[in-house]
Structures are given as C-alpha cells and as structure tokens.
Short mmCIF file of N, CA and C in Angstrom, two decimals:
data_model
loop_
_atom_site.label_atom_id
_atom_site.label_comp_id
_atom_site.label_asym_id
_atom_site.label_seq_id
_atom_site.Cartn_x
_atom_site.Cartn_y
_atom_site.Cartn_z
N UNK K 1 -93.49 -88.30 24.97
CA UNK K 1 -92.39 -89.16 25.37
C UNK K 1 -92.88 -90.61 25.33
N UNK K 2 -92.10 -91.46 24.70
CA UNK K 2 -92.38 -92.89 24.67
C UNK K 2 -91.51 -93.58 25.71
N UNK K 3 -92.07 -94.57 26.36
CA UNK K 3 -91.35 -95.35 27.37
C UNK K 3 -91.57 -96.82 27.07
N UNK K 4 -90.49 -97.54 26.84
CA UNK K 4 -90.56 -98.97 26.56
C UNK K 4 -89.90 -99.72 27.72
N UNK K 5 -90.49 -100.85 28.09
CA UNK K 5 -89.96 -101.66 29.18
C UNK K 5 -89.71 -103.08 28.70
N UNK K 6 -88.64 -103.66 29.19
CA UNK K 6 -88.38 -105.08 29.00
C UNK K 6 -87.71 -105.58 30.26
N UNK K 7 -87.72 -106.89 30.44
CA UNK K 7 -87.11 -107.43 31.65
C UNK K 7 -86.46 -108.77 31.38
N UNK K 8 -85.54 -109.12 32.26
CA UNK K 8 -84.87 -110.41 32.21
C UNK K 8 -84.46 -110.75 33.64
N UNK K 9 -84.37 -112.03 33.94
CA UNK K 9 -84.04 -112.48 35.30
C UNK K 9 -82.80 -113.36 35.29
N UNK K 10 -82.20 -113.47 36.46
CA UNK K 10 -81.08 -114.39 36.63
C UNK K 10 -81.09 -114.90 38.07
N UNK K 11 -80.53 -116.08 38.25
CA UNK K 11 -80.41 -116.70 39.57
C UNK K 11 -78.95 -116.64 39.97
N UNK K 12 -78.69 -116.10 41.16
CA UNK K 12 -77.30 -115.98 41.60
C UNK K 12 -77.25 -115.83 43.11
N UNK K 13 -76.10 -116.17 43.65
CA UNK K 13 -75.84 -116.01 45.08
C UNK K 13 -74.91 -114.82 45.28
N UNK K 14 -74.98 -114.27 46.48
CA UNK K 14 -74.08 -113.18 46.85
C UNK K 14 -74.04 -113.12 48.37
N UNK K 15 -73.23 -112.22 48.87
CA UNK K 15 -73.20 -111.89 50.30
C UNK K 15 -72.70 -110.47 50.41
N UNK K 16 -72.96 -109.85 51.55
CA UNK K 16 -72.52 -108.48 51.77
C UNK K 16 -71.43 -108.47 52.82
N UNK K 17 -70.20 -108.31 52.35
CA UNK K 17 -69.05 -108.26 53.25
C UNK K 17 -69.19 -107.06 54.18
N UNK K 18 -68.90 -107.27 55.45
CA UNK K 18 -68.95 -106.18 56.41
C UNK K 18 -70.33 -105.83 56.90
N UNK K 19 -71.33 -106.61 56.52
CA UNK K 19 -72.71 -106.34 56.93
C UNK K 19 -73.01 -107.08 58.22
N UNK K 20 -73.65 -106.42 59.16
CA UNK K 20 -74.03 -107.04 60.43
C UNK K 20 -75.47 -107.51 60.34
N UNK K 21 -75.66 -108.72 59.89
CA UNK K 21 -77.00 -109.27 59.73
C UNK K 21 -76.92 -110.50 58.85
N UNK K 22 -78.08 -111.08 58.56
CA UNK K 22 -78.14 -112.33 57.81
C UNK K 22 -77.51 -112.23 56.42
N UNK K 23 -77.54 -111.08 55.81
CA UNK K 23 -77.04 -110.94 54.44
C UNK K 23 -75.51 -111.01 54.34
N UNK K 24 -74.84 -111.11 55.49
CA UNK K 24 -73.39 -111.31 55.43
C UNK K 24 -73.04 -112.73 55.03
N UNK K 25 -74.04 -113.63 55.12
CA UNK K 25 -73.86 -115.03 54.70
C UNK K 25 -74.23 -115.19 53.23
N UNK K 26 -73.62 -116.17 52.60
CA UNK K 26 -73.95 -116.45 51.21
C UNK K 26 -75.41 -116.89 51.13
N UNK K 27 -76.14 -116.26 50.22
CA UNK K 27 -77.54 -116.59 50.00
C UNK K 27 -77.88 -116.25 48.55
N UNK K 28 -78.98 -116.79 48.06
CA UNK K 28 -79.32 -116.59 46.66
C UNK K 28 -80.62 -115.87 46.45
N UNK K 29 -80.78 -115.37 45.23
CA UNK K 29 -81.98 -114.67 44.81
C UNK K 29 -82.30 -115.04 43.37
N UNK K 30 -83.54 -114.85 43.01
CA UNK K 30 -83.93 -114.78 41.60
C UNK K 30 -84.05 -113.28 41.33
N UNK K 31 -82.99 -112.70 40.83
CA UNK K 31 -82.92 -111.27 40.54
C UNK K 31 -83.75 -110.98 39.29
N UNK K 32 -84.56 -109.95 39.33
CA UNK K 32 -85.38 -109.54 38.19
C UNK K 32 -84.96 -108.12 37.79
N UNK K 33 -84.57 -107.95 36.55
CA UNK K 33 -84.09 -106.66 36.05
C UNK K 33 -85.13 -106.11 35.06
N UNK K 34 -85.67 -104.94 35.37
CA UNK K 34 -86.63 -104.28 34.50
C UNK K 34 -85.95 -103.01 33.97
N UNK K 35 -85.87 -102.91 32.66
CA UNK K 35 -85.19 -101.79 32.04
C UNK K 35 -86.19 -100.97 31.24
N UNK K 36 -86.12 -99.65 31.37
CA UNK K 36 -87.00 -98.75 30.64
C UNK K 36 -86.15 -97.81 29.80
N UNK K 37 -86.49 -97.72 28.52
CA UNK K 37 -85.82 -96.77 27.63
C UNK K 37 -86.86 -95.77 27.15
N UNK K 38 -86.40 -94.58 26.79
CA UNK K 38 -87.35 -93.52 26.42
C UNK K 38 -86.87 -92.77 25.20
N UNK K 39 -87.78 -91.98 24.66
CA UNK K 39 -87.47 -91.13 23.53
C UNK K 39 -88.72 -90.45 23.01
N UNK K 40 -88.52 -89.44 22.20
CA UNK K 40 -89.66 -88.69 21.68
C UNK K 40 -89.92 -88.97 20.21
N UNK K 41 -88.94 -89.50 19.51
CA UNK K 41 -89.09 -89.67 18.07
C UNK K 41 -89.08 -91.15 17.68
N UNK K 42 -90.11 -91.54 16.94
CA UNK K 42 -90.18 -92.90 16.41
C UNK K 42 -89.46 -92.94 15.07
N UNK K 43 -88.97 -94.11 14.71
CA UNK K 43 -88.34 -94.29 13.40
C UNK K 43 -89.40 -94.00 12.32
N UNK K 44 -88.98 -93.41 11.23
CA UNK K 44 -89.95 -92.99 10.21
C UNK K 44 -89.90 -93.83 8.94
N UNK K 45 -88.90 -94.72 8.82
CA UNK K 45 -88.86 -95.56 7.62
C UNK K 45 -88.22 -96.90 7.93
N UNK K 46 -88.26 -97.77 6.95
CA UNK K 46 -87.64 -99.07 7.07
C UNK K 46 -88.43 -100.02 7.96
N UNK K 47 -87.80 -101.09 8.27
CA UNK K 47 -88.42 -102.15 9.07
C UNK K 47 -88.85 -101.67 10.45
N UNK K 48 -88.15 -100.70 11.01
CA UNK K 48 -88.46 -100.22 12.36
C UNK K 48 -89.39 -98.99 12.35
N UNK K 49 -90.02 -98.70 11.21
CA UNK K 49 -90.93 -97.56 11.13
C UNK K 49 -92.01 -97.69 12.21
N UNK K 50 -92.24 -96.59 12.94
CA UNK K 50 -93.23 -96.58 14.00
C UNK K 50 -92.72 -97.11 15.34
N UNK K 51 -91.44 -97.43 15.43
CA UNK K 51 -90.83 -97.95 16.67
C UNK K 51 -89.85 -96.95 17.25
N UNK K 52 -89.77 -96.94 18.57
CA UNK K 52 -88.71 -96.19 19.24
C UNK K 52 -87.40 -96.95 19.10
N UNK K 53 -87.42 -98.21 19.51
CA UNK K 53 -86.32 -99.15 19.31
C UNK K 53 -86.95 -100.50 19.01
N UNK K 54 -86.19 -101.35 18.42
CA UNK K 54 -86.66 -102.70 18.13
C UNK K 54 -86.57 -103.52 19.43
N UNK K 55 -87.71 -103.99 19.92
CA UNK K 55 -87.72 -104.77 21.17
C UNK K 55 -86.76 -105.95 21.10
N UNK K 56 -86.65 -106.59 19.94
CA UNK K 56 -85.78 -107.77 19.86
C UNK K 56 -84.32 -107.38 20.13
N UNK K 57 -83.91 -106.21 19.68
CA UNK K 57 -82.53 -105.76 19.94
C UNK K 57 -82.35 -105.40 21.41
N UNK K 58 -83.32 -104.68 21.96
CA UNK K 58 -83.24 -104.29 23.37
C UNK K 58 -83.21 -105.52 24.28
N UNK K 59 -84.09 -106.48 24.01
CA UNK K 59 -84.13 -107.70 24.82
C UNK K 59 -82.82 -108.47 24.73
N UNK K 60 -82.27 -108.57 23.52
CA UNK K 60 -81.01 -109.29 23.34
C UNK K 60 -79.87 -108.60 24.09
N UNK K 61 -79.80 -107.27 24.00
CA UNK K 61 -78.74 -106.55 24.70
C UNK K 61 -78.86 -106.71 26.21
N UNK K 62 -80.07 -106.62 26.75
CA UNK K 62 -80.25 -106.80 28.19
C UNK K 62 -79.89 -108.22 28.59
N UNK K 63 -80.33 -109.19 27.81
CA UNK K 63 -80.03 -110.60 28.11
C UNK K 63 -78.52 -110.84 28.16
N UNK K 64 -77.79 -110.27 27.20
CA UNK K 64 -76.33 -110.46 27.17
C UNK K 64 -75.67 -109.92 28.44
N UNK K 65 -76.12 -108.77 28.90
CA UNK K 65 -75.52 -108.16 30.10
C UNK K 65 -75.92 -108.95 31.34
N UNK K 66 -77.18 -109.28 31.46
CA UNK K 66 -77.69 -109.96 32.66
C UNK K 66 -77.17 -111.38 32.78
N UNK K 67 -77.10 -112.10 31.66
CA UNK K 67 -76.73 -113.52 31.72
C UNK K 67 -75.31 -113.77 32.20
N UNK K 68 -74.46 -112.75 32.24
CA UNK K 68 -73.10 -112.95 32.75
C UNK K 68 -73.13 -113.28 34.25
N UNK K 69 -74.26 -112.98 34.93
CA UNK K 69 -74.37 -113.24 36.36
C UNK K 69 -75.16 -114.49 36.69
N UNK K 70 -75.77 -115.12 35.69
CA UNK K 70 -76.66 -116.25 35.95
C UNK K 70 -75.90 -117.45 36.52
N UNK K 71 -76.42 -117.98 37.61
CA UNK K 71 -75.87 -119.16 38.29
C UNK K 71 -74.41 -118.98 38.67
N UNK K 72 -74.09 -117.81 39.24
CA UNK K 72 -72.75 -117.56 39.75
C UNK K 72 -72.84 -117.10 41.20
N UNK K 73 -71.71 -117.11 41.85
CA UNK K 73 -71.55 -116.47 43.15
C UNK K 73 -70.96 -115.10 42.84
N UNK K 74 -71.72 -114.05 43.13
CA UNK K 74 -71.27 -112.68 42.85
C UNK K 74 -70.56 -112.15 44.08
N UNK K 75 -69.32 -111.72 43.91
CA UNK K 75 -68.55 -111.23 45.04
C UNK K 75 -67.97 -109.85 44.73
N UNK K 76 -67.93 -109.03 45.75
CA UNK K 76 -67.27 -107.74 45.63
C UNK K 76 -65.77 -107.96 45.58
N UNK K 77 -65.11 -107.26 44.69
CA UNK K 77 -63.66 -107.38 44.54
C UNK K 77 -62.99 -107.22 45.90
N UNK K 78 -62.13 -108.18 46.24
CA UNK K 78 -61.38 -108.12 47.49
C UNK K 78 -62.12 -108.66 48.70
N UNK K 79 -63.34 -109.15 48.53
CA UNK K 79 -64.10 -109.61 49.70
C UNK K 79 -63.82 -111.07 50.05
N UNK K 80 -63.20 -111.81 49.16
CA UNK K 80 -62.79 -113.20 49.44
C UNK K 80 -61.27 -113.25 49.57
N UNK K 81 -60.80 -114.09 50.44
CA UNK K 81 -59.35 -114.29 50.51
C UNK K 81 -58.91 -114.96 49.21
N UNK K 82 -57.67 -114.76 48.84
CA UNK K 82 -57.14 -115.36 47.62
C UNK K 82 -57.26 -116.88 47.68
N UNK K 83 -57.04 -117.46 48.86
CA UNK K 83 -57.11 -118.92 49.01
C UNK K 83 -58.53 -119.43 48.79
N UNK K 84 -59.52 -118.76 49.37
CA UNK K 84 -60.90 -119.19 49.19
C UNK K 84 -61.34 -119.02 47.75
N UNK K 85 -61.01 -117.90 47.15
CA UNK K 85 -61.35 -117.66 45.75
C UNK K 85 -60.75 -118.75 44.87
N UNK K 86 -59.51 -119.07 45.09
CA UNK K 86 -58.83 -120.10 44.31
C UNK K 86 -59.49 -121.46 44.52
N UNK K 87 -59.82 -121.80 45.76
CA UNK K 87 -60.45 -123.08 46.06
C UNK K 87 -61.82 -123.20 45.40
N UNK K 88 -62.63 -122.15 45.46
CA UNK K 88 -63.95 -122.17 44.83
C UNK K 88 -63.83 -122.43 43.33
N UNK K 89 -62.91 -121.73 42.70
CA UNK K 89 -62.73 -121.88 41.25
C UNK K 89 -62.16 -123.26 40.92
N UNK K 90 -61.24 -123.73 41.76
CA UNK K 90 -60.65 -125.06 41.57
C UNK K 90 -61.72 -126.14 41.65
N UNK K 91 -62.71 -125.95 42.48
CA UNK K 91 -63.80 -126.91 42.63
C UNK K 91 -64.86 -126.76 41.54
N UNK K 92 -64.65 -125.81 40.64
CA UNK K 92 -65.54 -125.65 39.51
C UNK K 92 -66.71 -124.71 39.72
N UNK K 93 -66.69 -123.95 40.82
CA UNK K 93 -67.76 -122.98 41.06
C UNK K 93 -67.55 -121.74 40.19
N UNK K 94 -68.63 -121.19 39.71
CA UNK K 94 -68.57 -119.97 38.92
C UNK K 94 -68.63 -118.78 39.88
N UNK K 95 -67.58 -118.00 39.89
CA UNK K 95 -67.48 -116.82 40.75
C UNK K 95 -67.33 -115.60 39.84
N UNK K 96 -68.20 -114.63 40.04
CA UNK K 96 -68.15 -113.40 39.26
C UNK K 96 -67.82 -112.25 40.20
N UNK K 97 -66.68 -111.62 39.96
CA UNK K 97 -66.22 -110.51 40.80
C UNK K 97 -66.69 -109.19 40.20
N UNK K 98 -67.23 -108.32 41.05
CA UNK K 98 -67.67 -107.00 40.61
C UNK K 98 -66.95 -105.93 41.43
N UNK K 99 -66.78 -104.73 40.86
CA UNK K 99 -66.06 -103.67 41.57
C UNK K 99 -66.95 -102.87 42.52
N UNK K 100 -68.06 -103.45 42.94
CA UNK K 100 -69.00 -102.78 43.84
C UNK K 100 -69.61 -103.79 44.79
N UNK K 101 -70.19 -103.31 45.87
CA UNK K 101 -70.91 -104.19 46.79
C UNK K 101 -72.16 -104.68 46.07
N UNK K 102 -72.39 -106.00 45.99
CA UNK K 102 -73.48 -106.52 45.17
C UNK K 102 -74.87 -106.35 45.82
N UNK K 103 -75.31 -105.11 45.88
CA UNK K 103 -76.63 -104.77 46.40
C UNK K 103 -77.57 -104.51 45.23
N UNK K 104 -78.86 -104.52 45.49
CA UNK K 104 -79.84 -104.20 44.45
C UNK K 104 -79.60 -102.79 43.91
N UNK K 105 -79.25 -101.86 44.79
CA UNK K 105 -79.01 -100.48 44.37
C UNK K 105 -77.85 -100.40 43.39
N UNK K 106 -76.75 -101.05 43.73
CA UNK K 106 -75.57 -101.01 42.85
C UNK K 106 -75.85 -101.72 41.53
N UNK K 107 -76.60 -102.83 41.58
CA UNK K 107 -76.95 -103.51 40.34
C UNK K 107 -77.86 -102.66 39.47
N UNK K 108 -78.78 -101.92 40.07
CA UNK K 108 -79.67 -101.05 39.28
C UNK K 108 -78.82 -100.04 38.51
N UNK K 109 -77.83 -99.45 39.17
CA UNK K 109 -76.95 -98.49 38.49
C UNK K 109 -76.11 -99.21 37.42
N UNK K 110 -75.58 -100.37 37.75
CA UNK K 110 -74.73 -101.12 36.82
C UNK K 110 -75.48 -101.44 35.52
N UNK K 111 -76.71 -101.99 35.64
CA UNK K 111 -77.45 -102.34 34.43
C UNK K 111 -77.85 -101.10 33.63
N UNK K 112 -78.17 -100.02 34.31
CA UNK K 112 -78.46 -98.75 33.64
C UNK K 112 -77.26 -98.34 32.78
N UNK K 113 -76.09 -98.32 33.39
CA UNK K 113 -74.89 -97.86 32.70
C UNK K 113 -74.49 -98.79 31.56
N UNK K 114 -74.64 -100.09 31.77
CA UNK K 114 -74.26 -101.05 30.72
C UNK K 114 -75.15 -100.91 29.49
N UNK K 115 -76.45 -100.73 29.69
CA UNK K 115 -77.35 -100.60 28.55
C UNK K 115 -77.22 -99.22 27.91
N UNK K 116 -77.02 -98.19 28.71
CA UNK K 116 -76.78 -96.85 28.15
C UNK K 116 -75.52 -96.85 27.27
N UNK K 117 -74.51 -97.60 27.69
CA UNK K 117 -73.26 -97.67 26.93
C UNK K 117 -73.48 -98.34 25.57
N UNK K 118 -74.57 -99.07 25.42
CA UNK K 118 -74.89 -99.72 24.14
C UNK K 118 -75.74 -98.80 23.25
N UNK K 119 -75.90 -97.55 23.68
CA UNK K 119 -76.54 -96.56 22.84
C UNK K 119 -78.01 -96.29 23.11
N UNK K 120 -78.56 -96.87 24.16
CA UNK K 120 -79.97 -96.63 24.48
C UNK K 120 -80.12 -95.42 25.39
N UNK K 121 -81.24 -94.73 25.26
CA UNK K 121 -81.59 -93.64 26.17
C UNK K 121 -82.36 -94.27 27.32
N UNK K 122 -81.64 -94.67 28.35
CA UNK K 122 -82.24 -95.39 29.47
C UNK K 122 -82.91 -94.40 30.41
N UNK K 123 -84.17 -94.67 30.73
CA UNK K 123 -84.91 -93.83 31.67
C UNK K 123 -84.77 -94.35 33.09
N UNK K 124 -84.79 -95.68 33.23
CA UNK K 124 -84.80 -96.25 34.57
C UNK K 124 -84.36 -97.71 34.49
N UNK K 125 -83.67 -98.13 35.53
CA UNK K 125 -83.30 -99.52 35.71
C UNK K 125 -83.80 -99.93 37.09
N UNK K 126 -84.57 -101.00 37.14
CA UNK K 126 -85.11 -101.49 38.40
C UNK K 126 -84.63 -102.92 38.62
N UNK K 127 -84.12 -103.20 39.80
CA UNK K 127 -83.65 -104.54 40.13
C UNK K 127 -84.41 -105.03 41.36
N UNK K 128 -85.11 -106.14 41.16
CA UNK K 128 -85.83 -106.80 42.25
C UNK K 128 -84.93 -107.88 42.83
N UNK K 129 -84.68 -107.76 44.12
CA UNK K 129 -83.91 -108.78 44.83
C UNK K 129 -84.85 -109.88 45.32
N UNK K 130 -86.06 -109.48 45.65
CA UNK K 130 -87.15 -110.40 46.00
C UNK K 130 -88.39 -109.87 45.28
N UNK K 131 -89.47 -110.65 45.24
CA UNK K 131 -90.68 -110.14 44.56
C UNK K 131 -91.22 -108.84 45.16
N UNK K 132 -90.92 -108.56 46.43
CA UNK K 132 -91.47 -107.38 47.09
C UNK K 132 -90.47 -106.25 47.32
N UNK K 133 -89.19 -106.46 47.00
CA UNK K 133 -88.15 -105.47 47.28
C UNK K 133 -87.32 -105.18 46.05
N UNK K 134 -87.27 -103.90 45.70
CA UNK K 134 -86.49 -103.51 44.52
C UNK K 134 -85.78 -102.18 44.76
N UNK K 135 -84.82 -101.93 43.89
CA UNK K 135 -84.11 -100.65 43.86
C UNK K 135 -84.18 -100.12 42.44
N UNK K 136 -84.29 -98.80 42.31
CA UNK K 136 -84.35 -98.18 41.00
C UNK K 136 -83.21 -97.18 40.85
N UNK K 137 -82.73 -97.07 39.62
CA UNK K 137 -81.72 -96.06 39.31
C UNK K 137 -82.22 -95.27 38.12
N UNK K 138 -82.24 -93.95 38.27
CA UNK K 138 -82.76 -93.07 37.23
C UNK K 138 -81.67 -92.32 36.48
N UNK K 139 -80.43 -92.49 36.88
CA UNK K 139 -79.35 -91.79 36.20
C UNK K 139 -79.49 -90.28 36.35
N UNK K 140 -79.14 -89.57 35.32
CA UNK K 140 -79.19 -88.11 35.37
C UNK K 140 -80.60 -87.58 35.55
N UNK K 141 -81.59 -88.33 35.08
CA UNK K 141 -82.99 -87.91 35.24
C UNK K 141 -83.36 -87.81 36.72
N UNK K 142 -82.68 -88.59 37.55
CA UNK K 142 -82.98 -88.59 38.99
C UNK K 142 -82.21 -87.53 39.77
N UNK K 143 -81.27 -86.84 39.11
CA UNK K 143 -80.49 -85.82 39.80
C UNK K 143 -81.36 -84.60 40.09
N UNK K 144 -81.23 -84.01 41.28
CA UNK K 144 -82.01 -82.80 41.57
C UNK K 144 -81.57 -81.64 40.67
N UNK K 145 -82.50 -80.83 40.28
CA UNK K 145 -82.20 -79.71 39.38
C UNK K 145 -81.53 -78.57 40.12
#
C-alpha cells in the first residue's frame, strides 16, 4: 500500500454557536489541513509512470478546496441573525457559511469528502486547529468491522 501526504493551510475566524466557553466568541486560527491518499497500484506508463498520483494535481485540488475558507469568517448556517449577516457583508467582510458546526472534526470530514469527490482514494484527512490540537477523519476505513 502506498500512502501520499500533502498539506495546505488557511487563516480564518469562526465561533461555536451554543458553546459554553471561550470558543463561543469569534476567534481565529491558522488551520492546517493534511491529506493522505492511498493505493496499491502505481501508474505503469506515460508521464506519471511510477506514481500513485501526480503530487501537482493533488496539491492543486486540495488548494482549491481549502482556499475557499482563507481569510473569511466561517459560520454555521443559521447561527447569525439575518441582520448581522447582512451588516457584515455590507461592510465588506468575507463570510463563508457551512452546513455544519465549524469544528476541526467537521472540517476533517468535509475535506476528506471534497477530495474523495474529485476521484482520490483518501485514506485520512487531518485538520489542525492549533499546532498541538488536531482531528482526523478516516472515512469508511475508520468504521468498525
């Protein structure tokens, strides 16, 4: 089994609606996304001979997905009042709404699914919220047998 890793980072703010603690307030992170793809067969001909996947393609695909969150305020759908959302956007702030609570765990699953949807055999998605704290999503590989 071959395992390839690549990573990309983004800077963004978020908050956890309904959370009793400091994270209920808007705060920012330098989020680090580490993606691992796997496979057993290397390409046998052409420019990609001897490769599982072309790193340049994998890096570009991850960058495209991750960069949609760079320098935005990430909010869970419905967590801002319509008036506040409108005011933030009117003032020129970039607000990115997601259909999940913006936790490291949910982002790990989100990035896994987004890259898998682009045709990669994703083994693991890891999202670091801080240099010392991360969440991993293994997809079906992590399901108990």
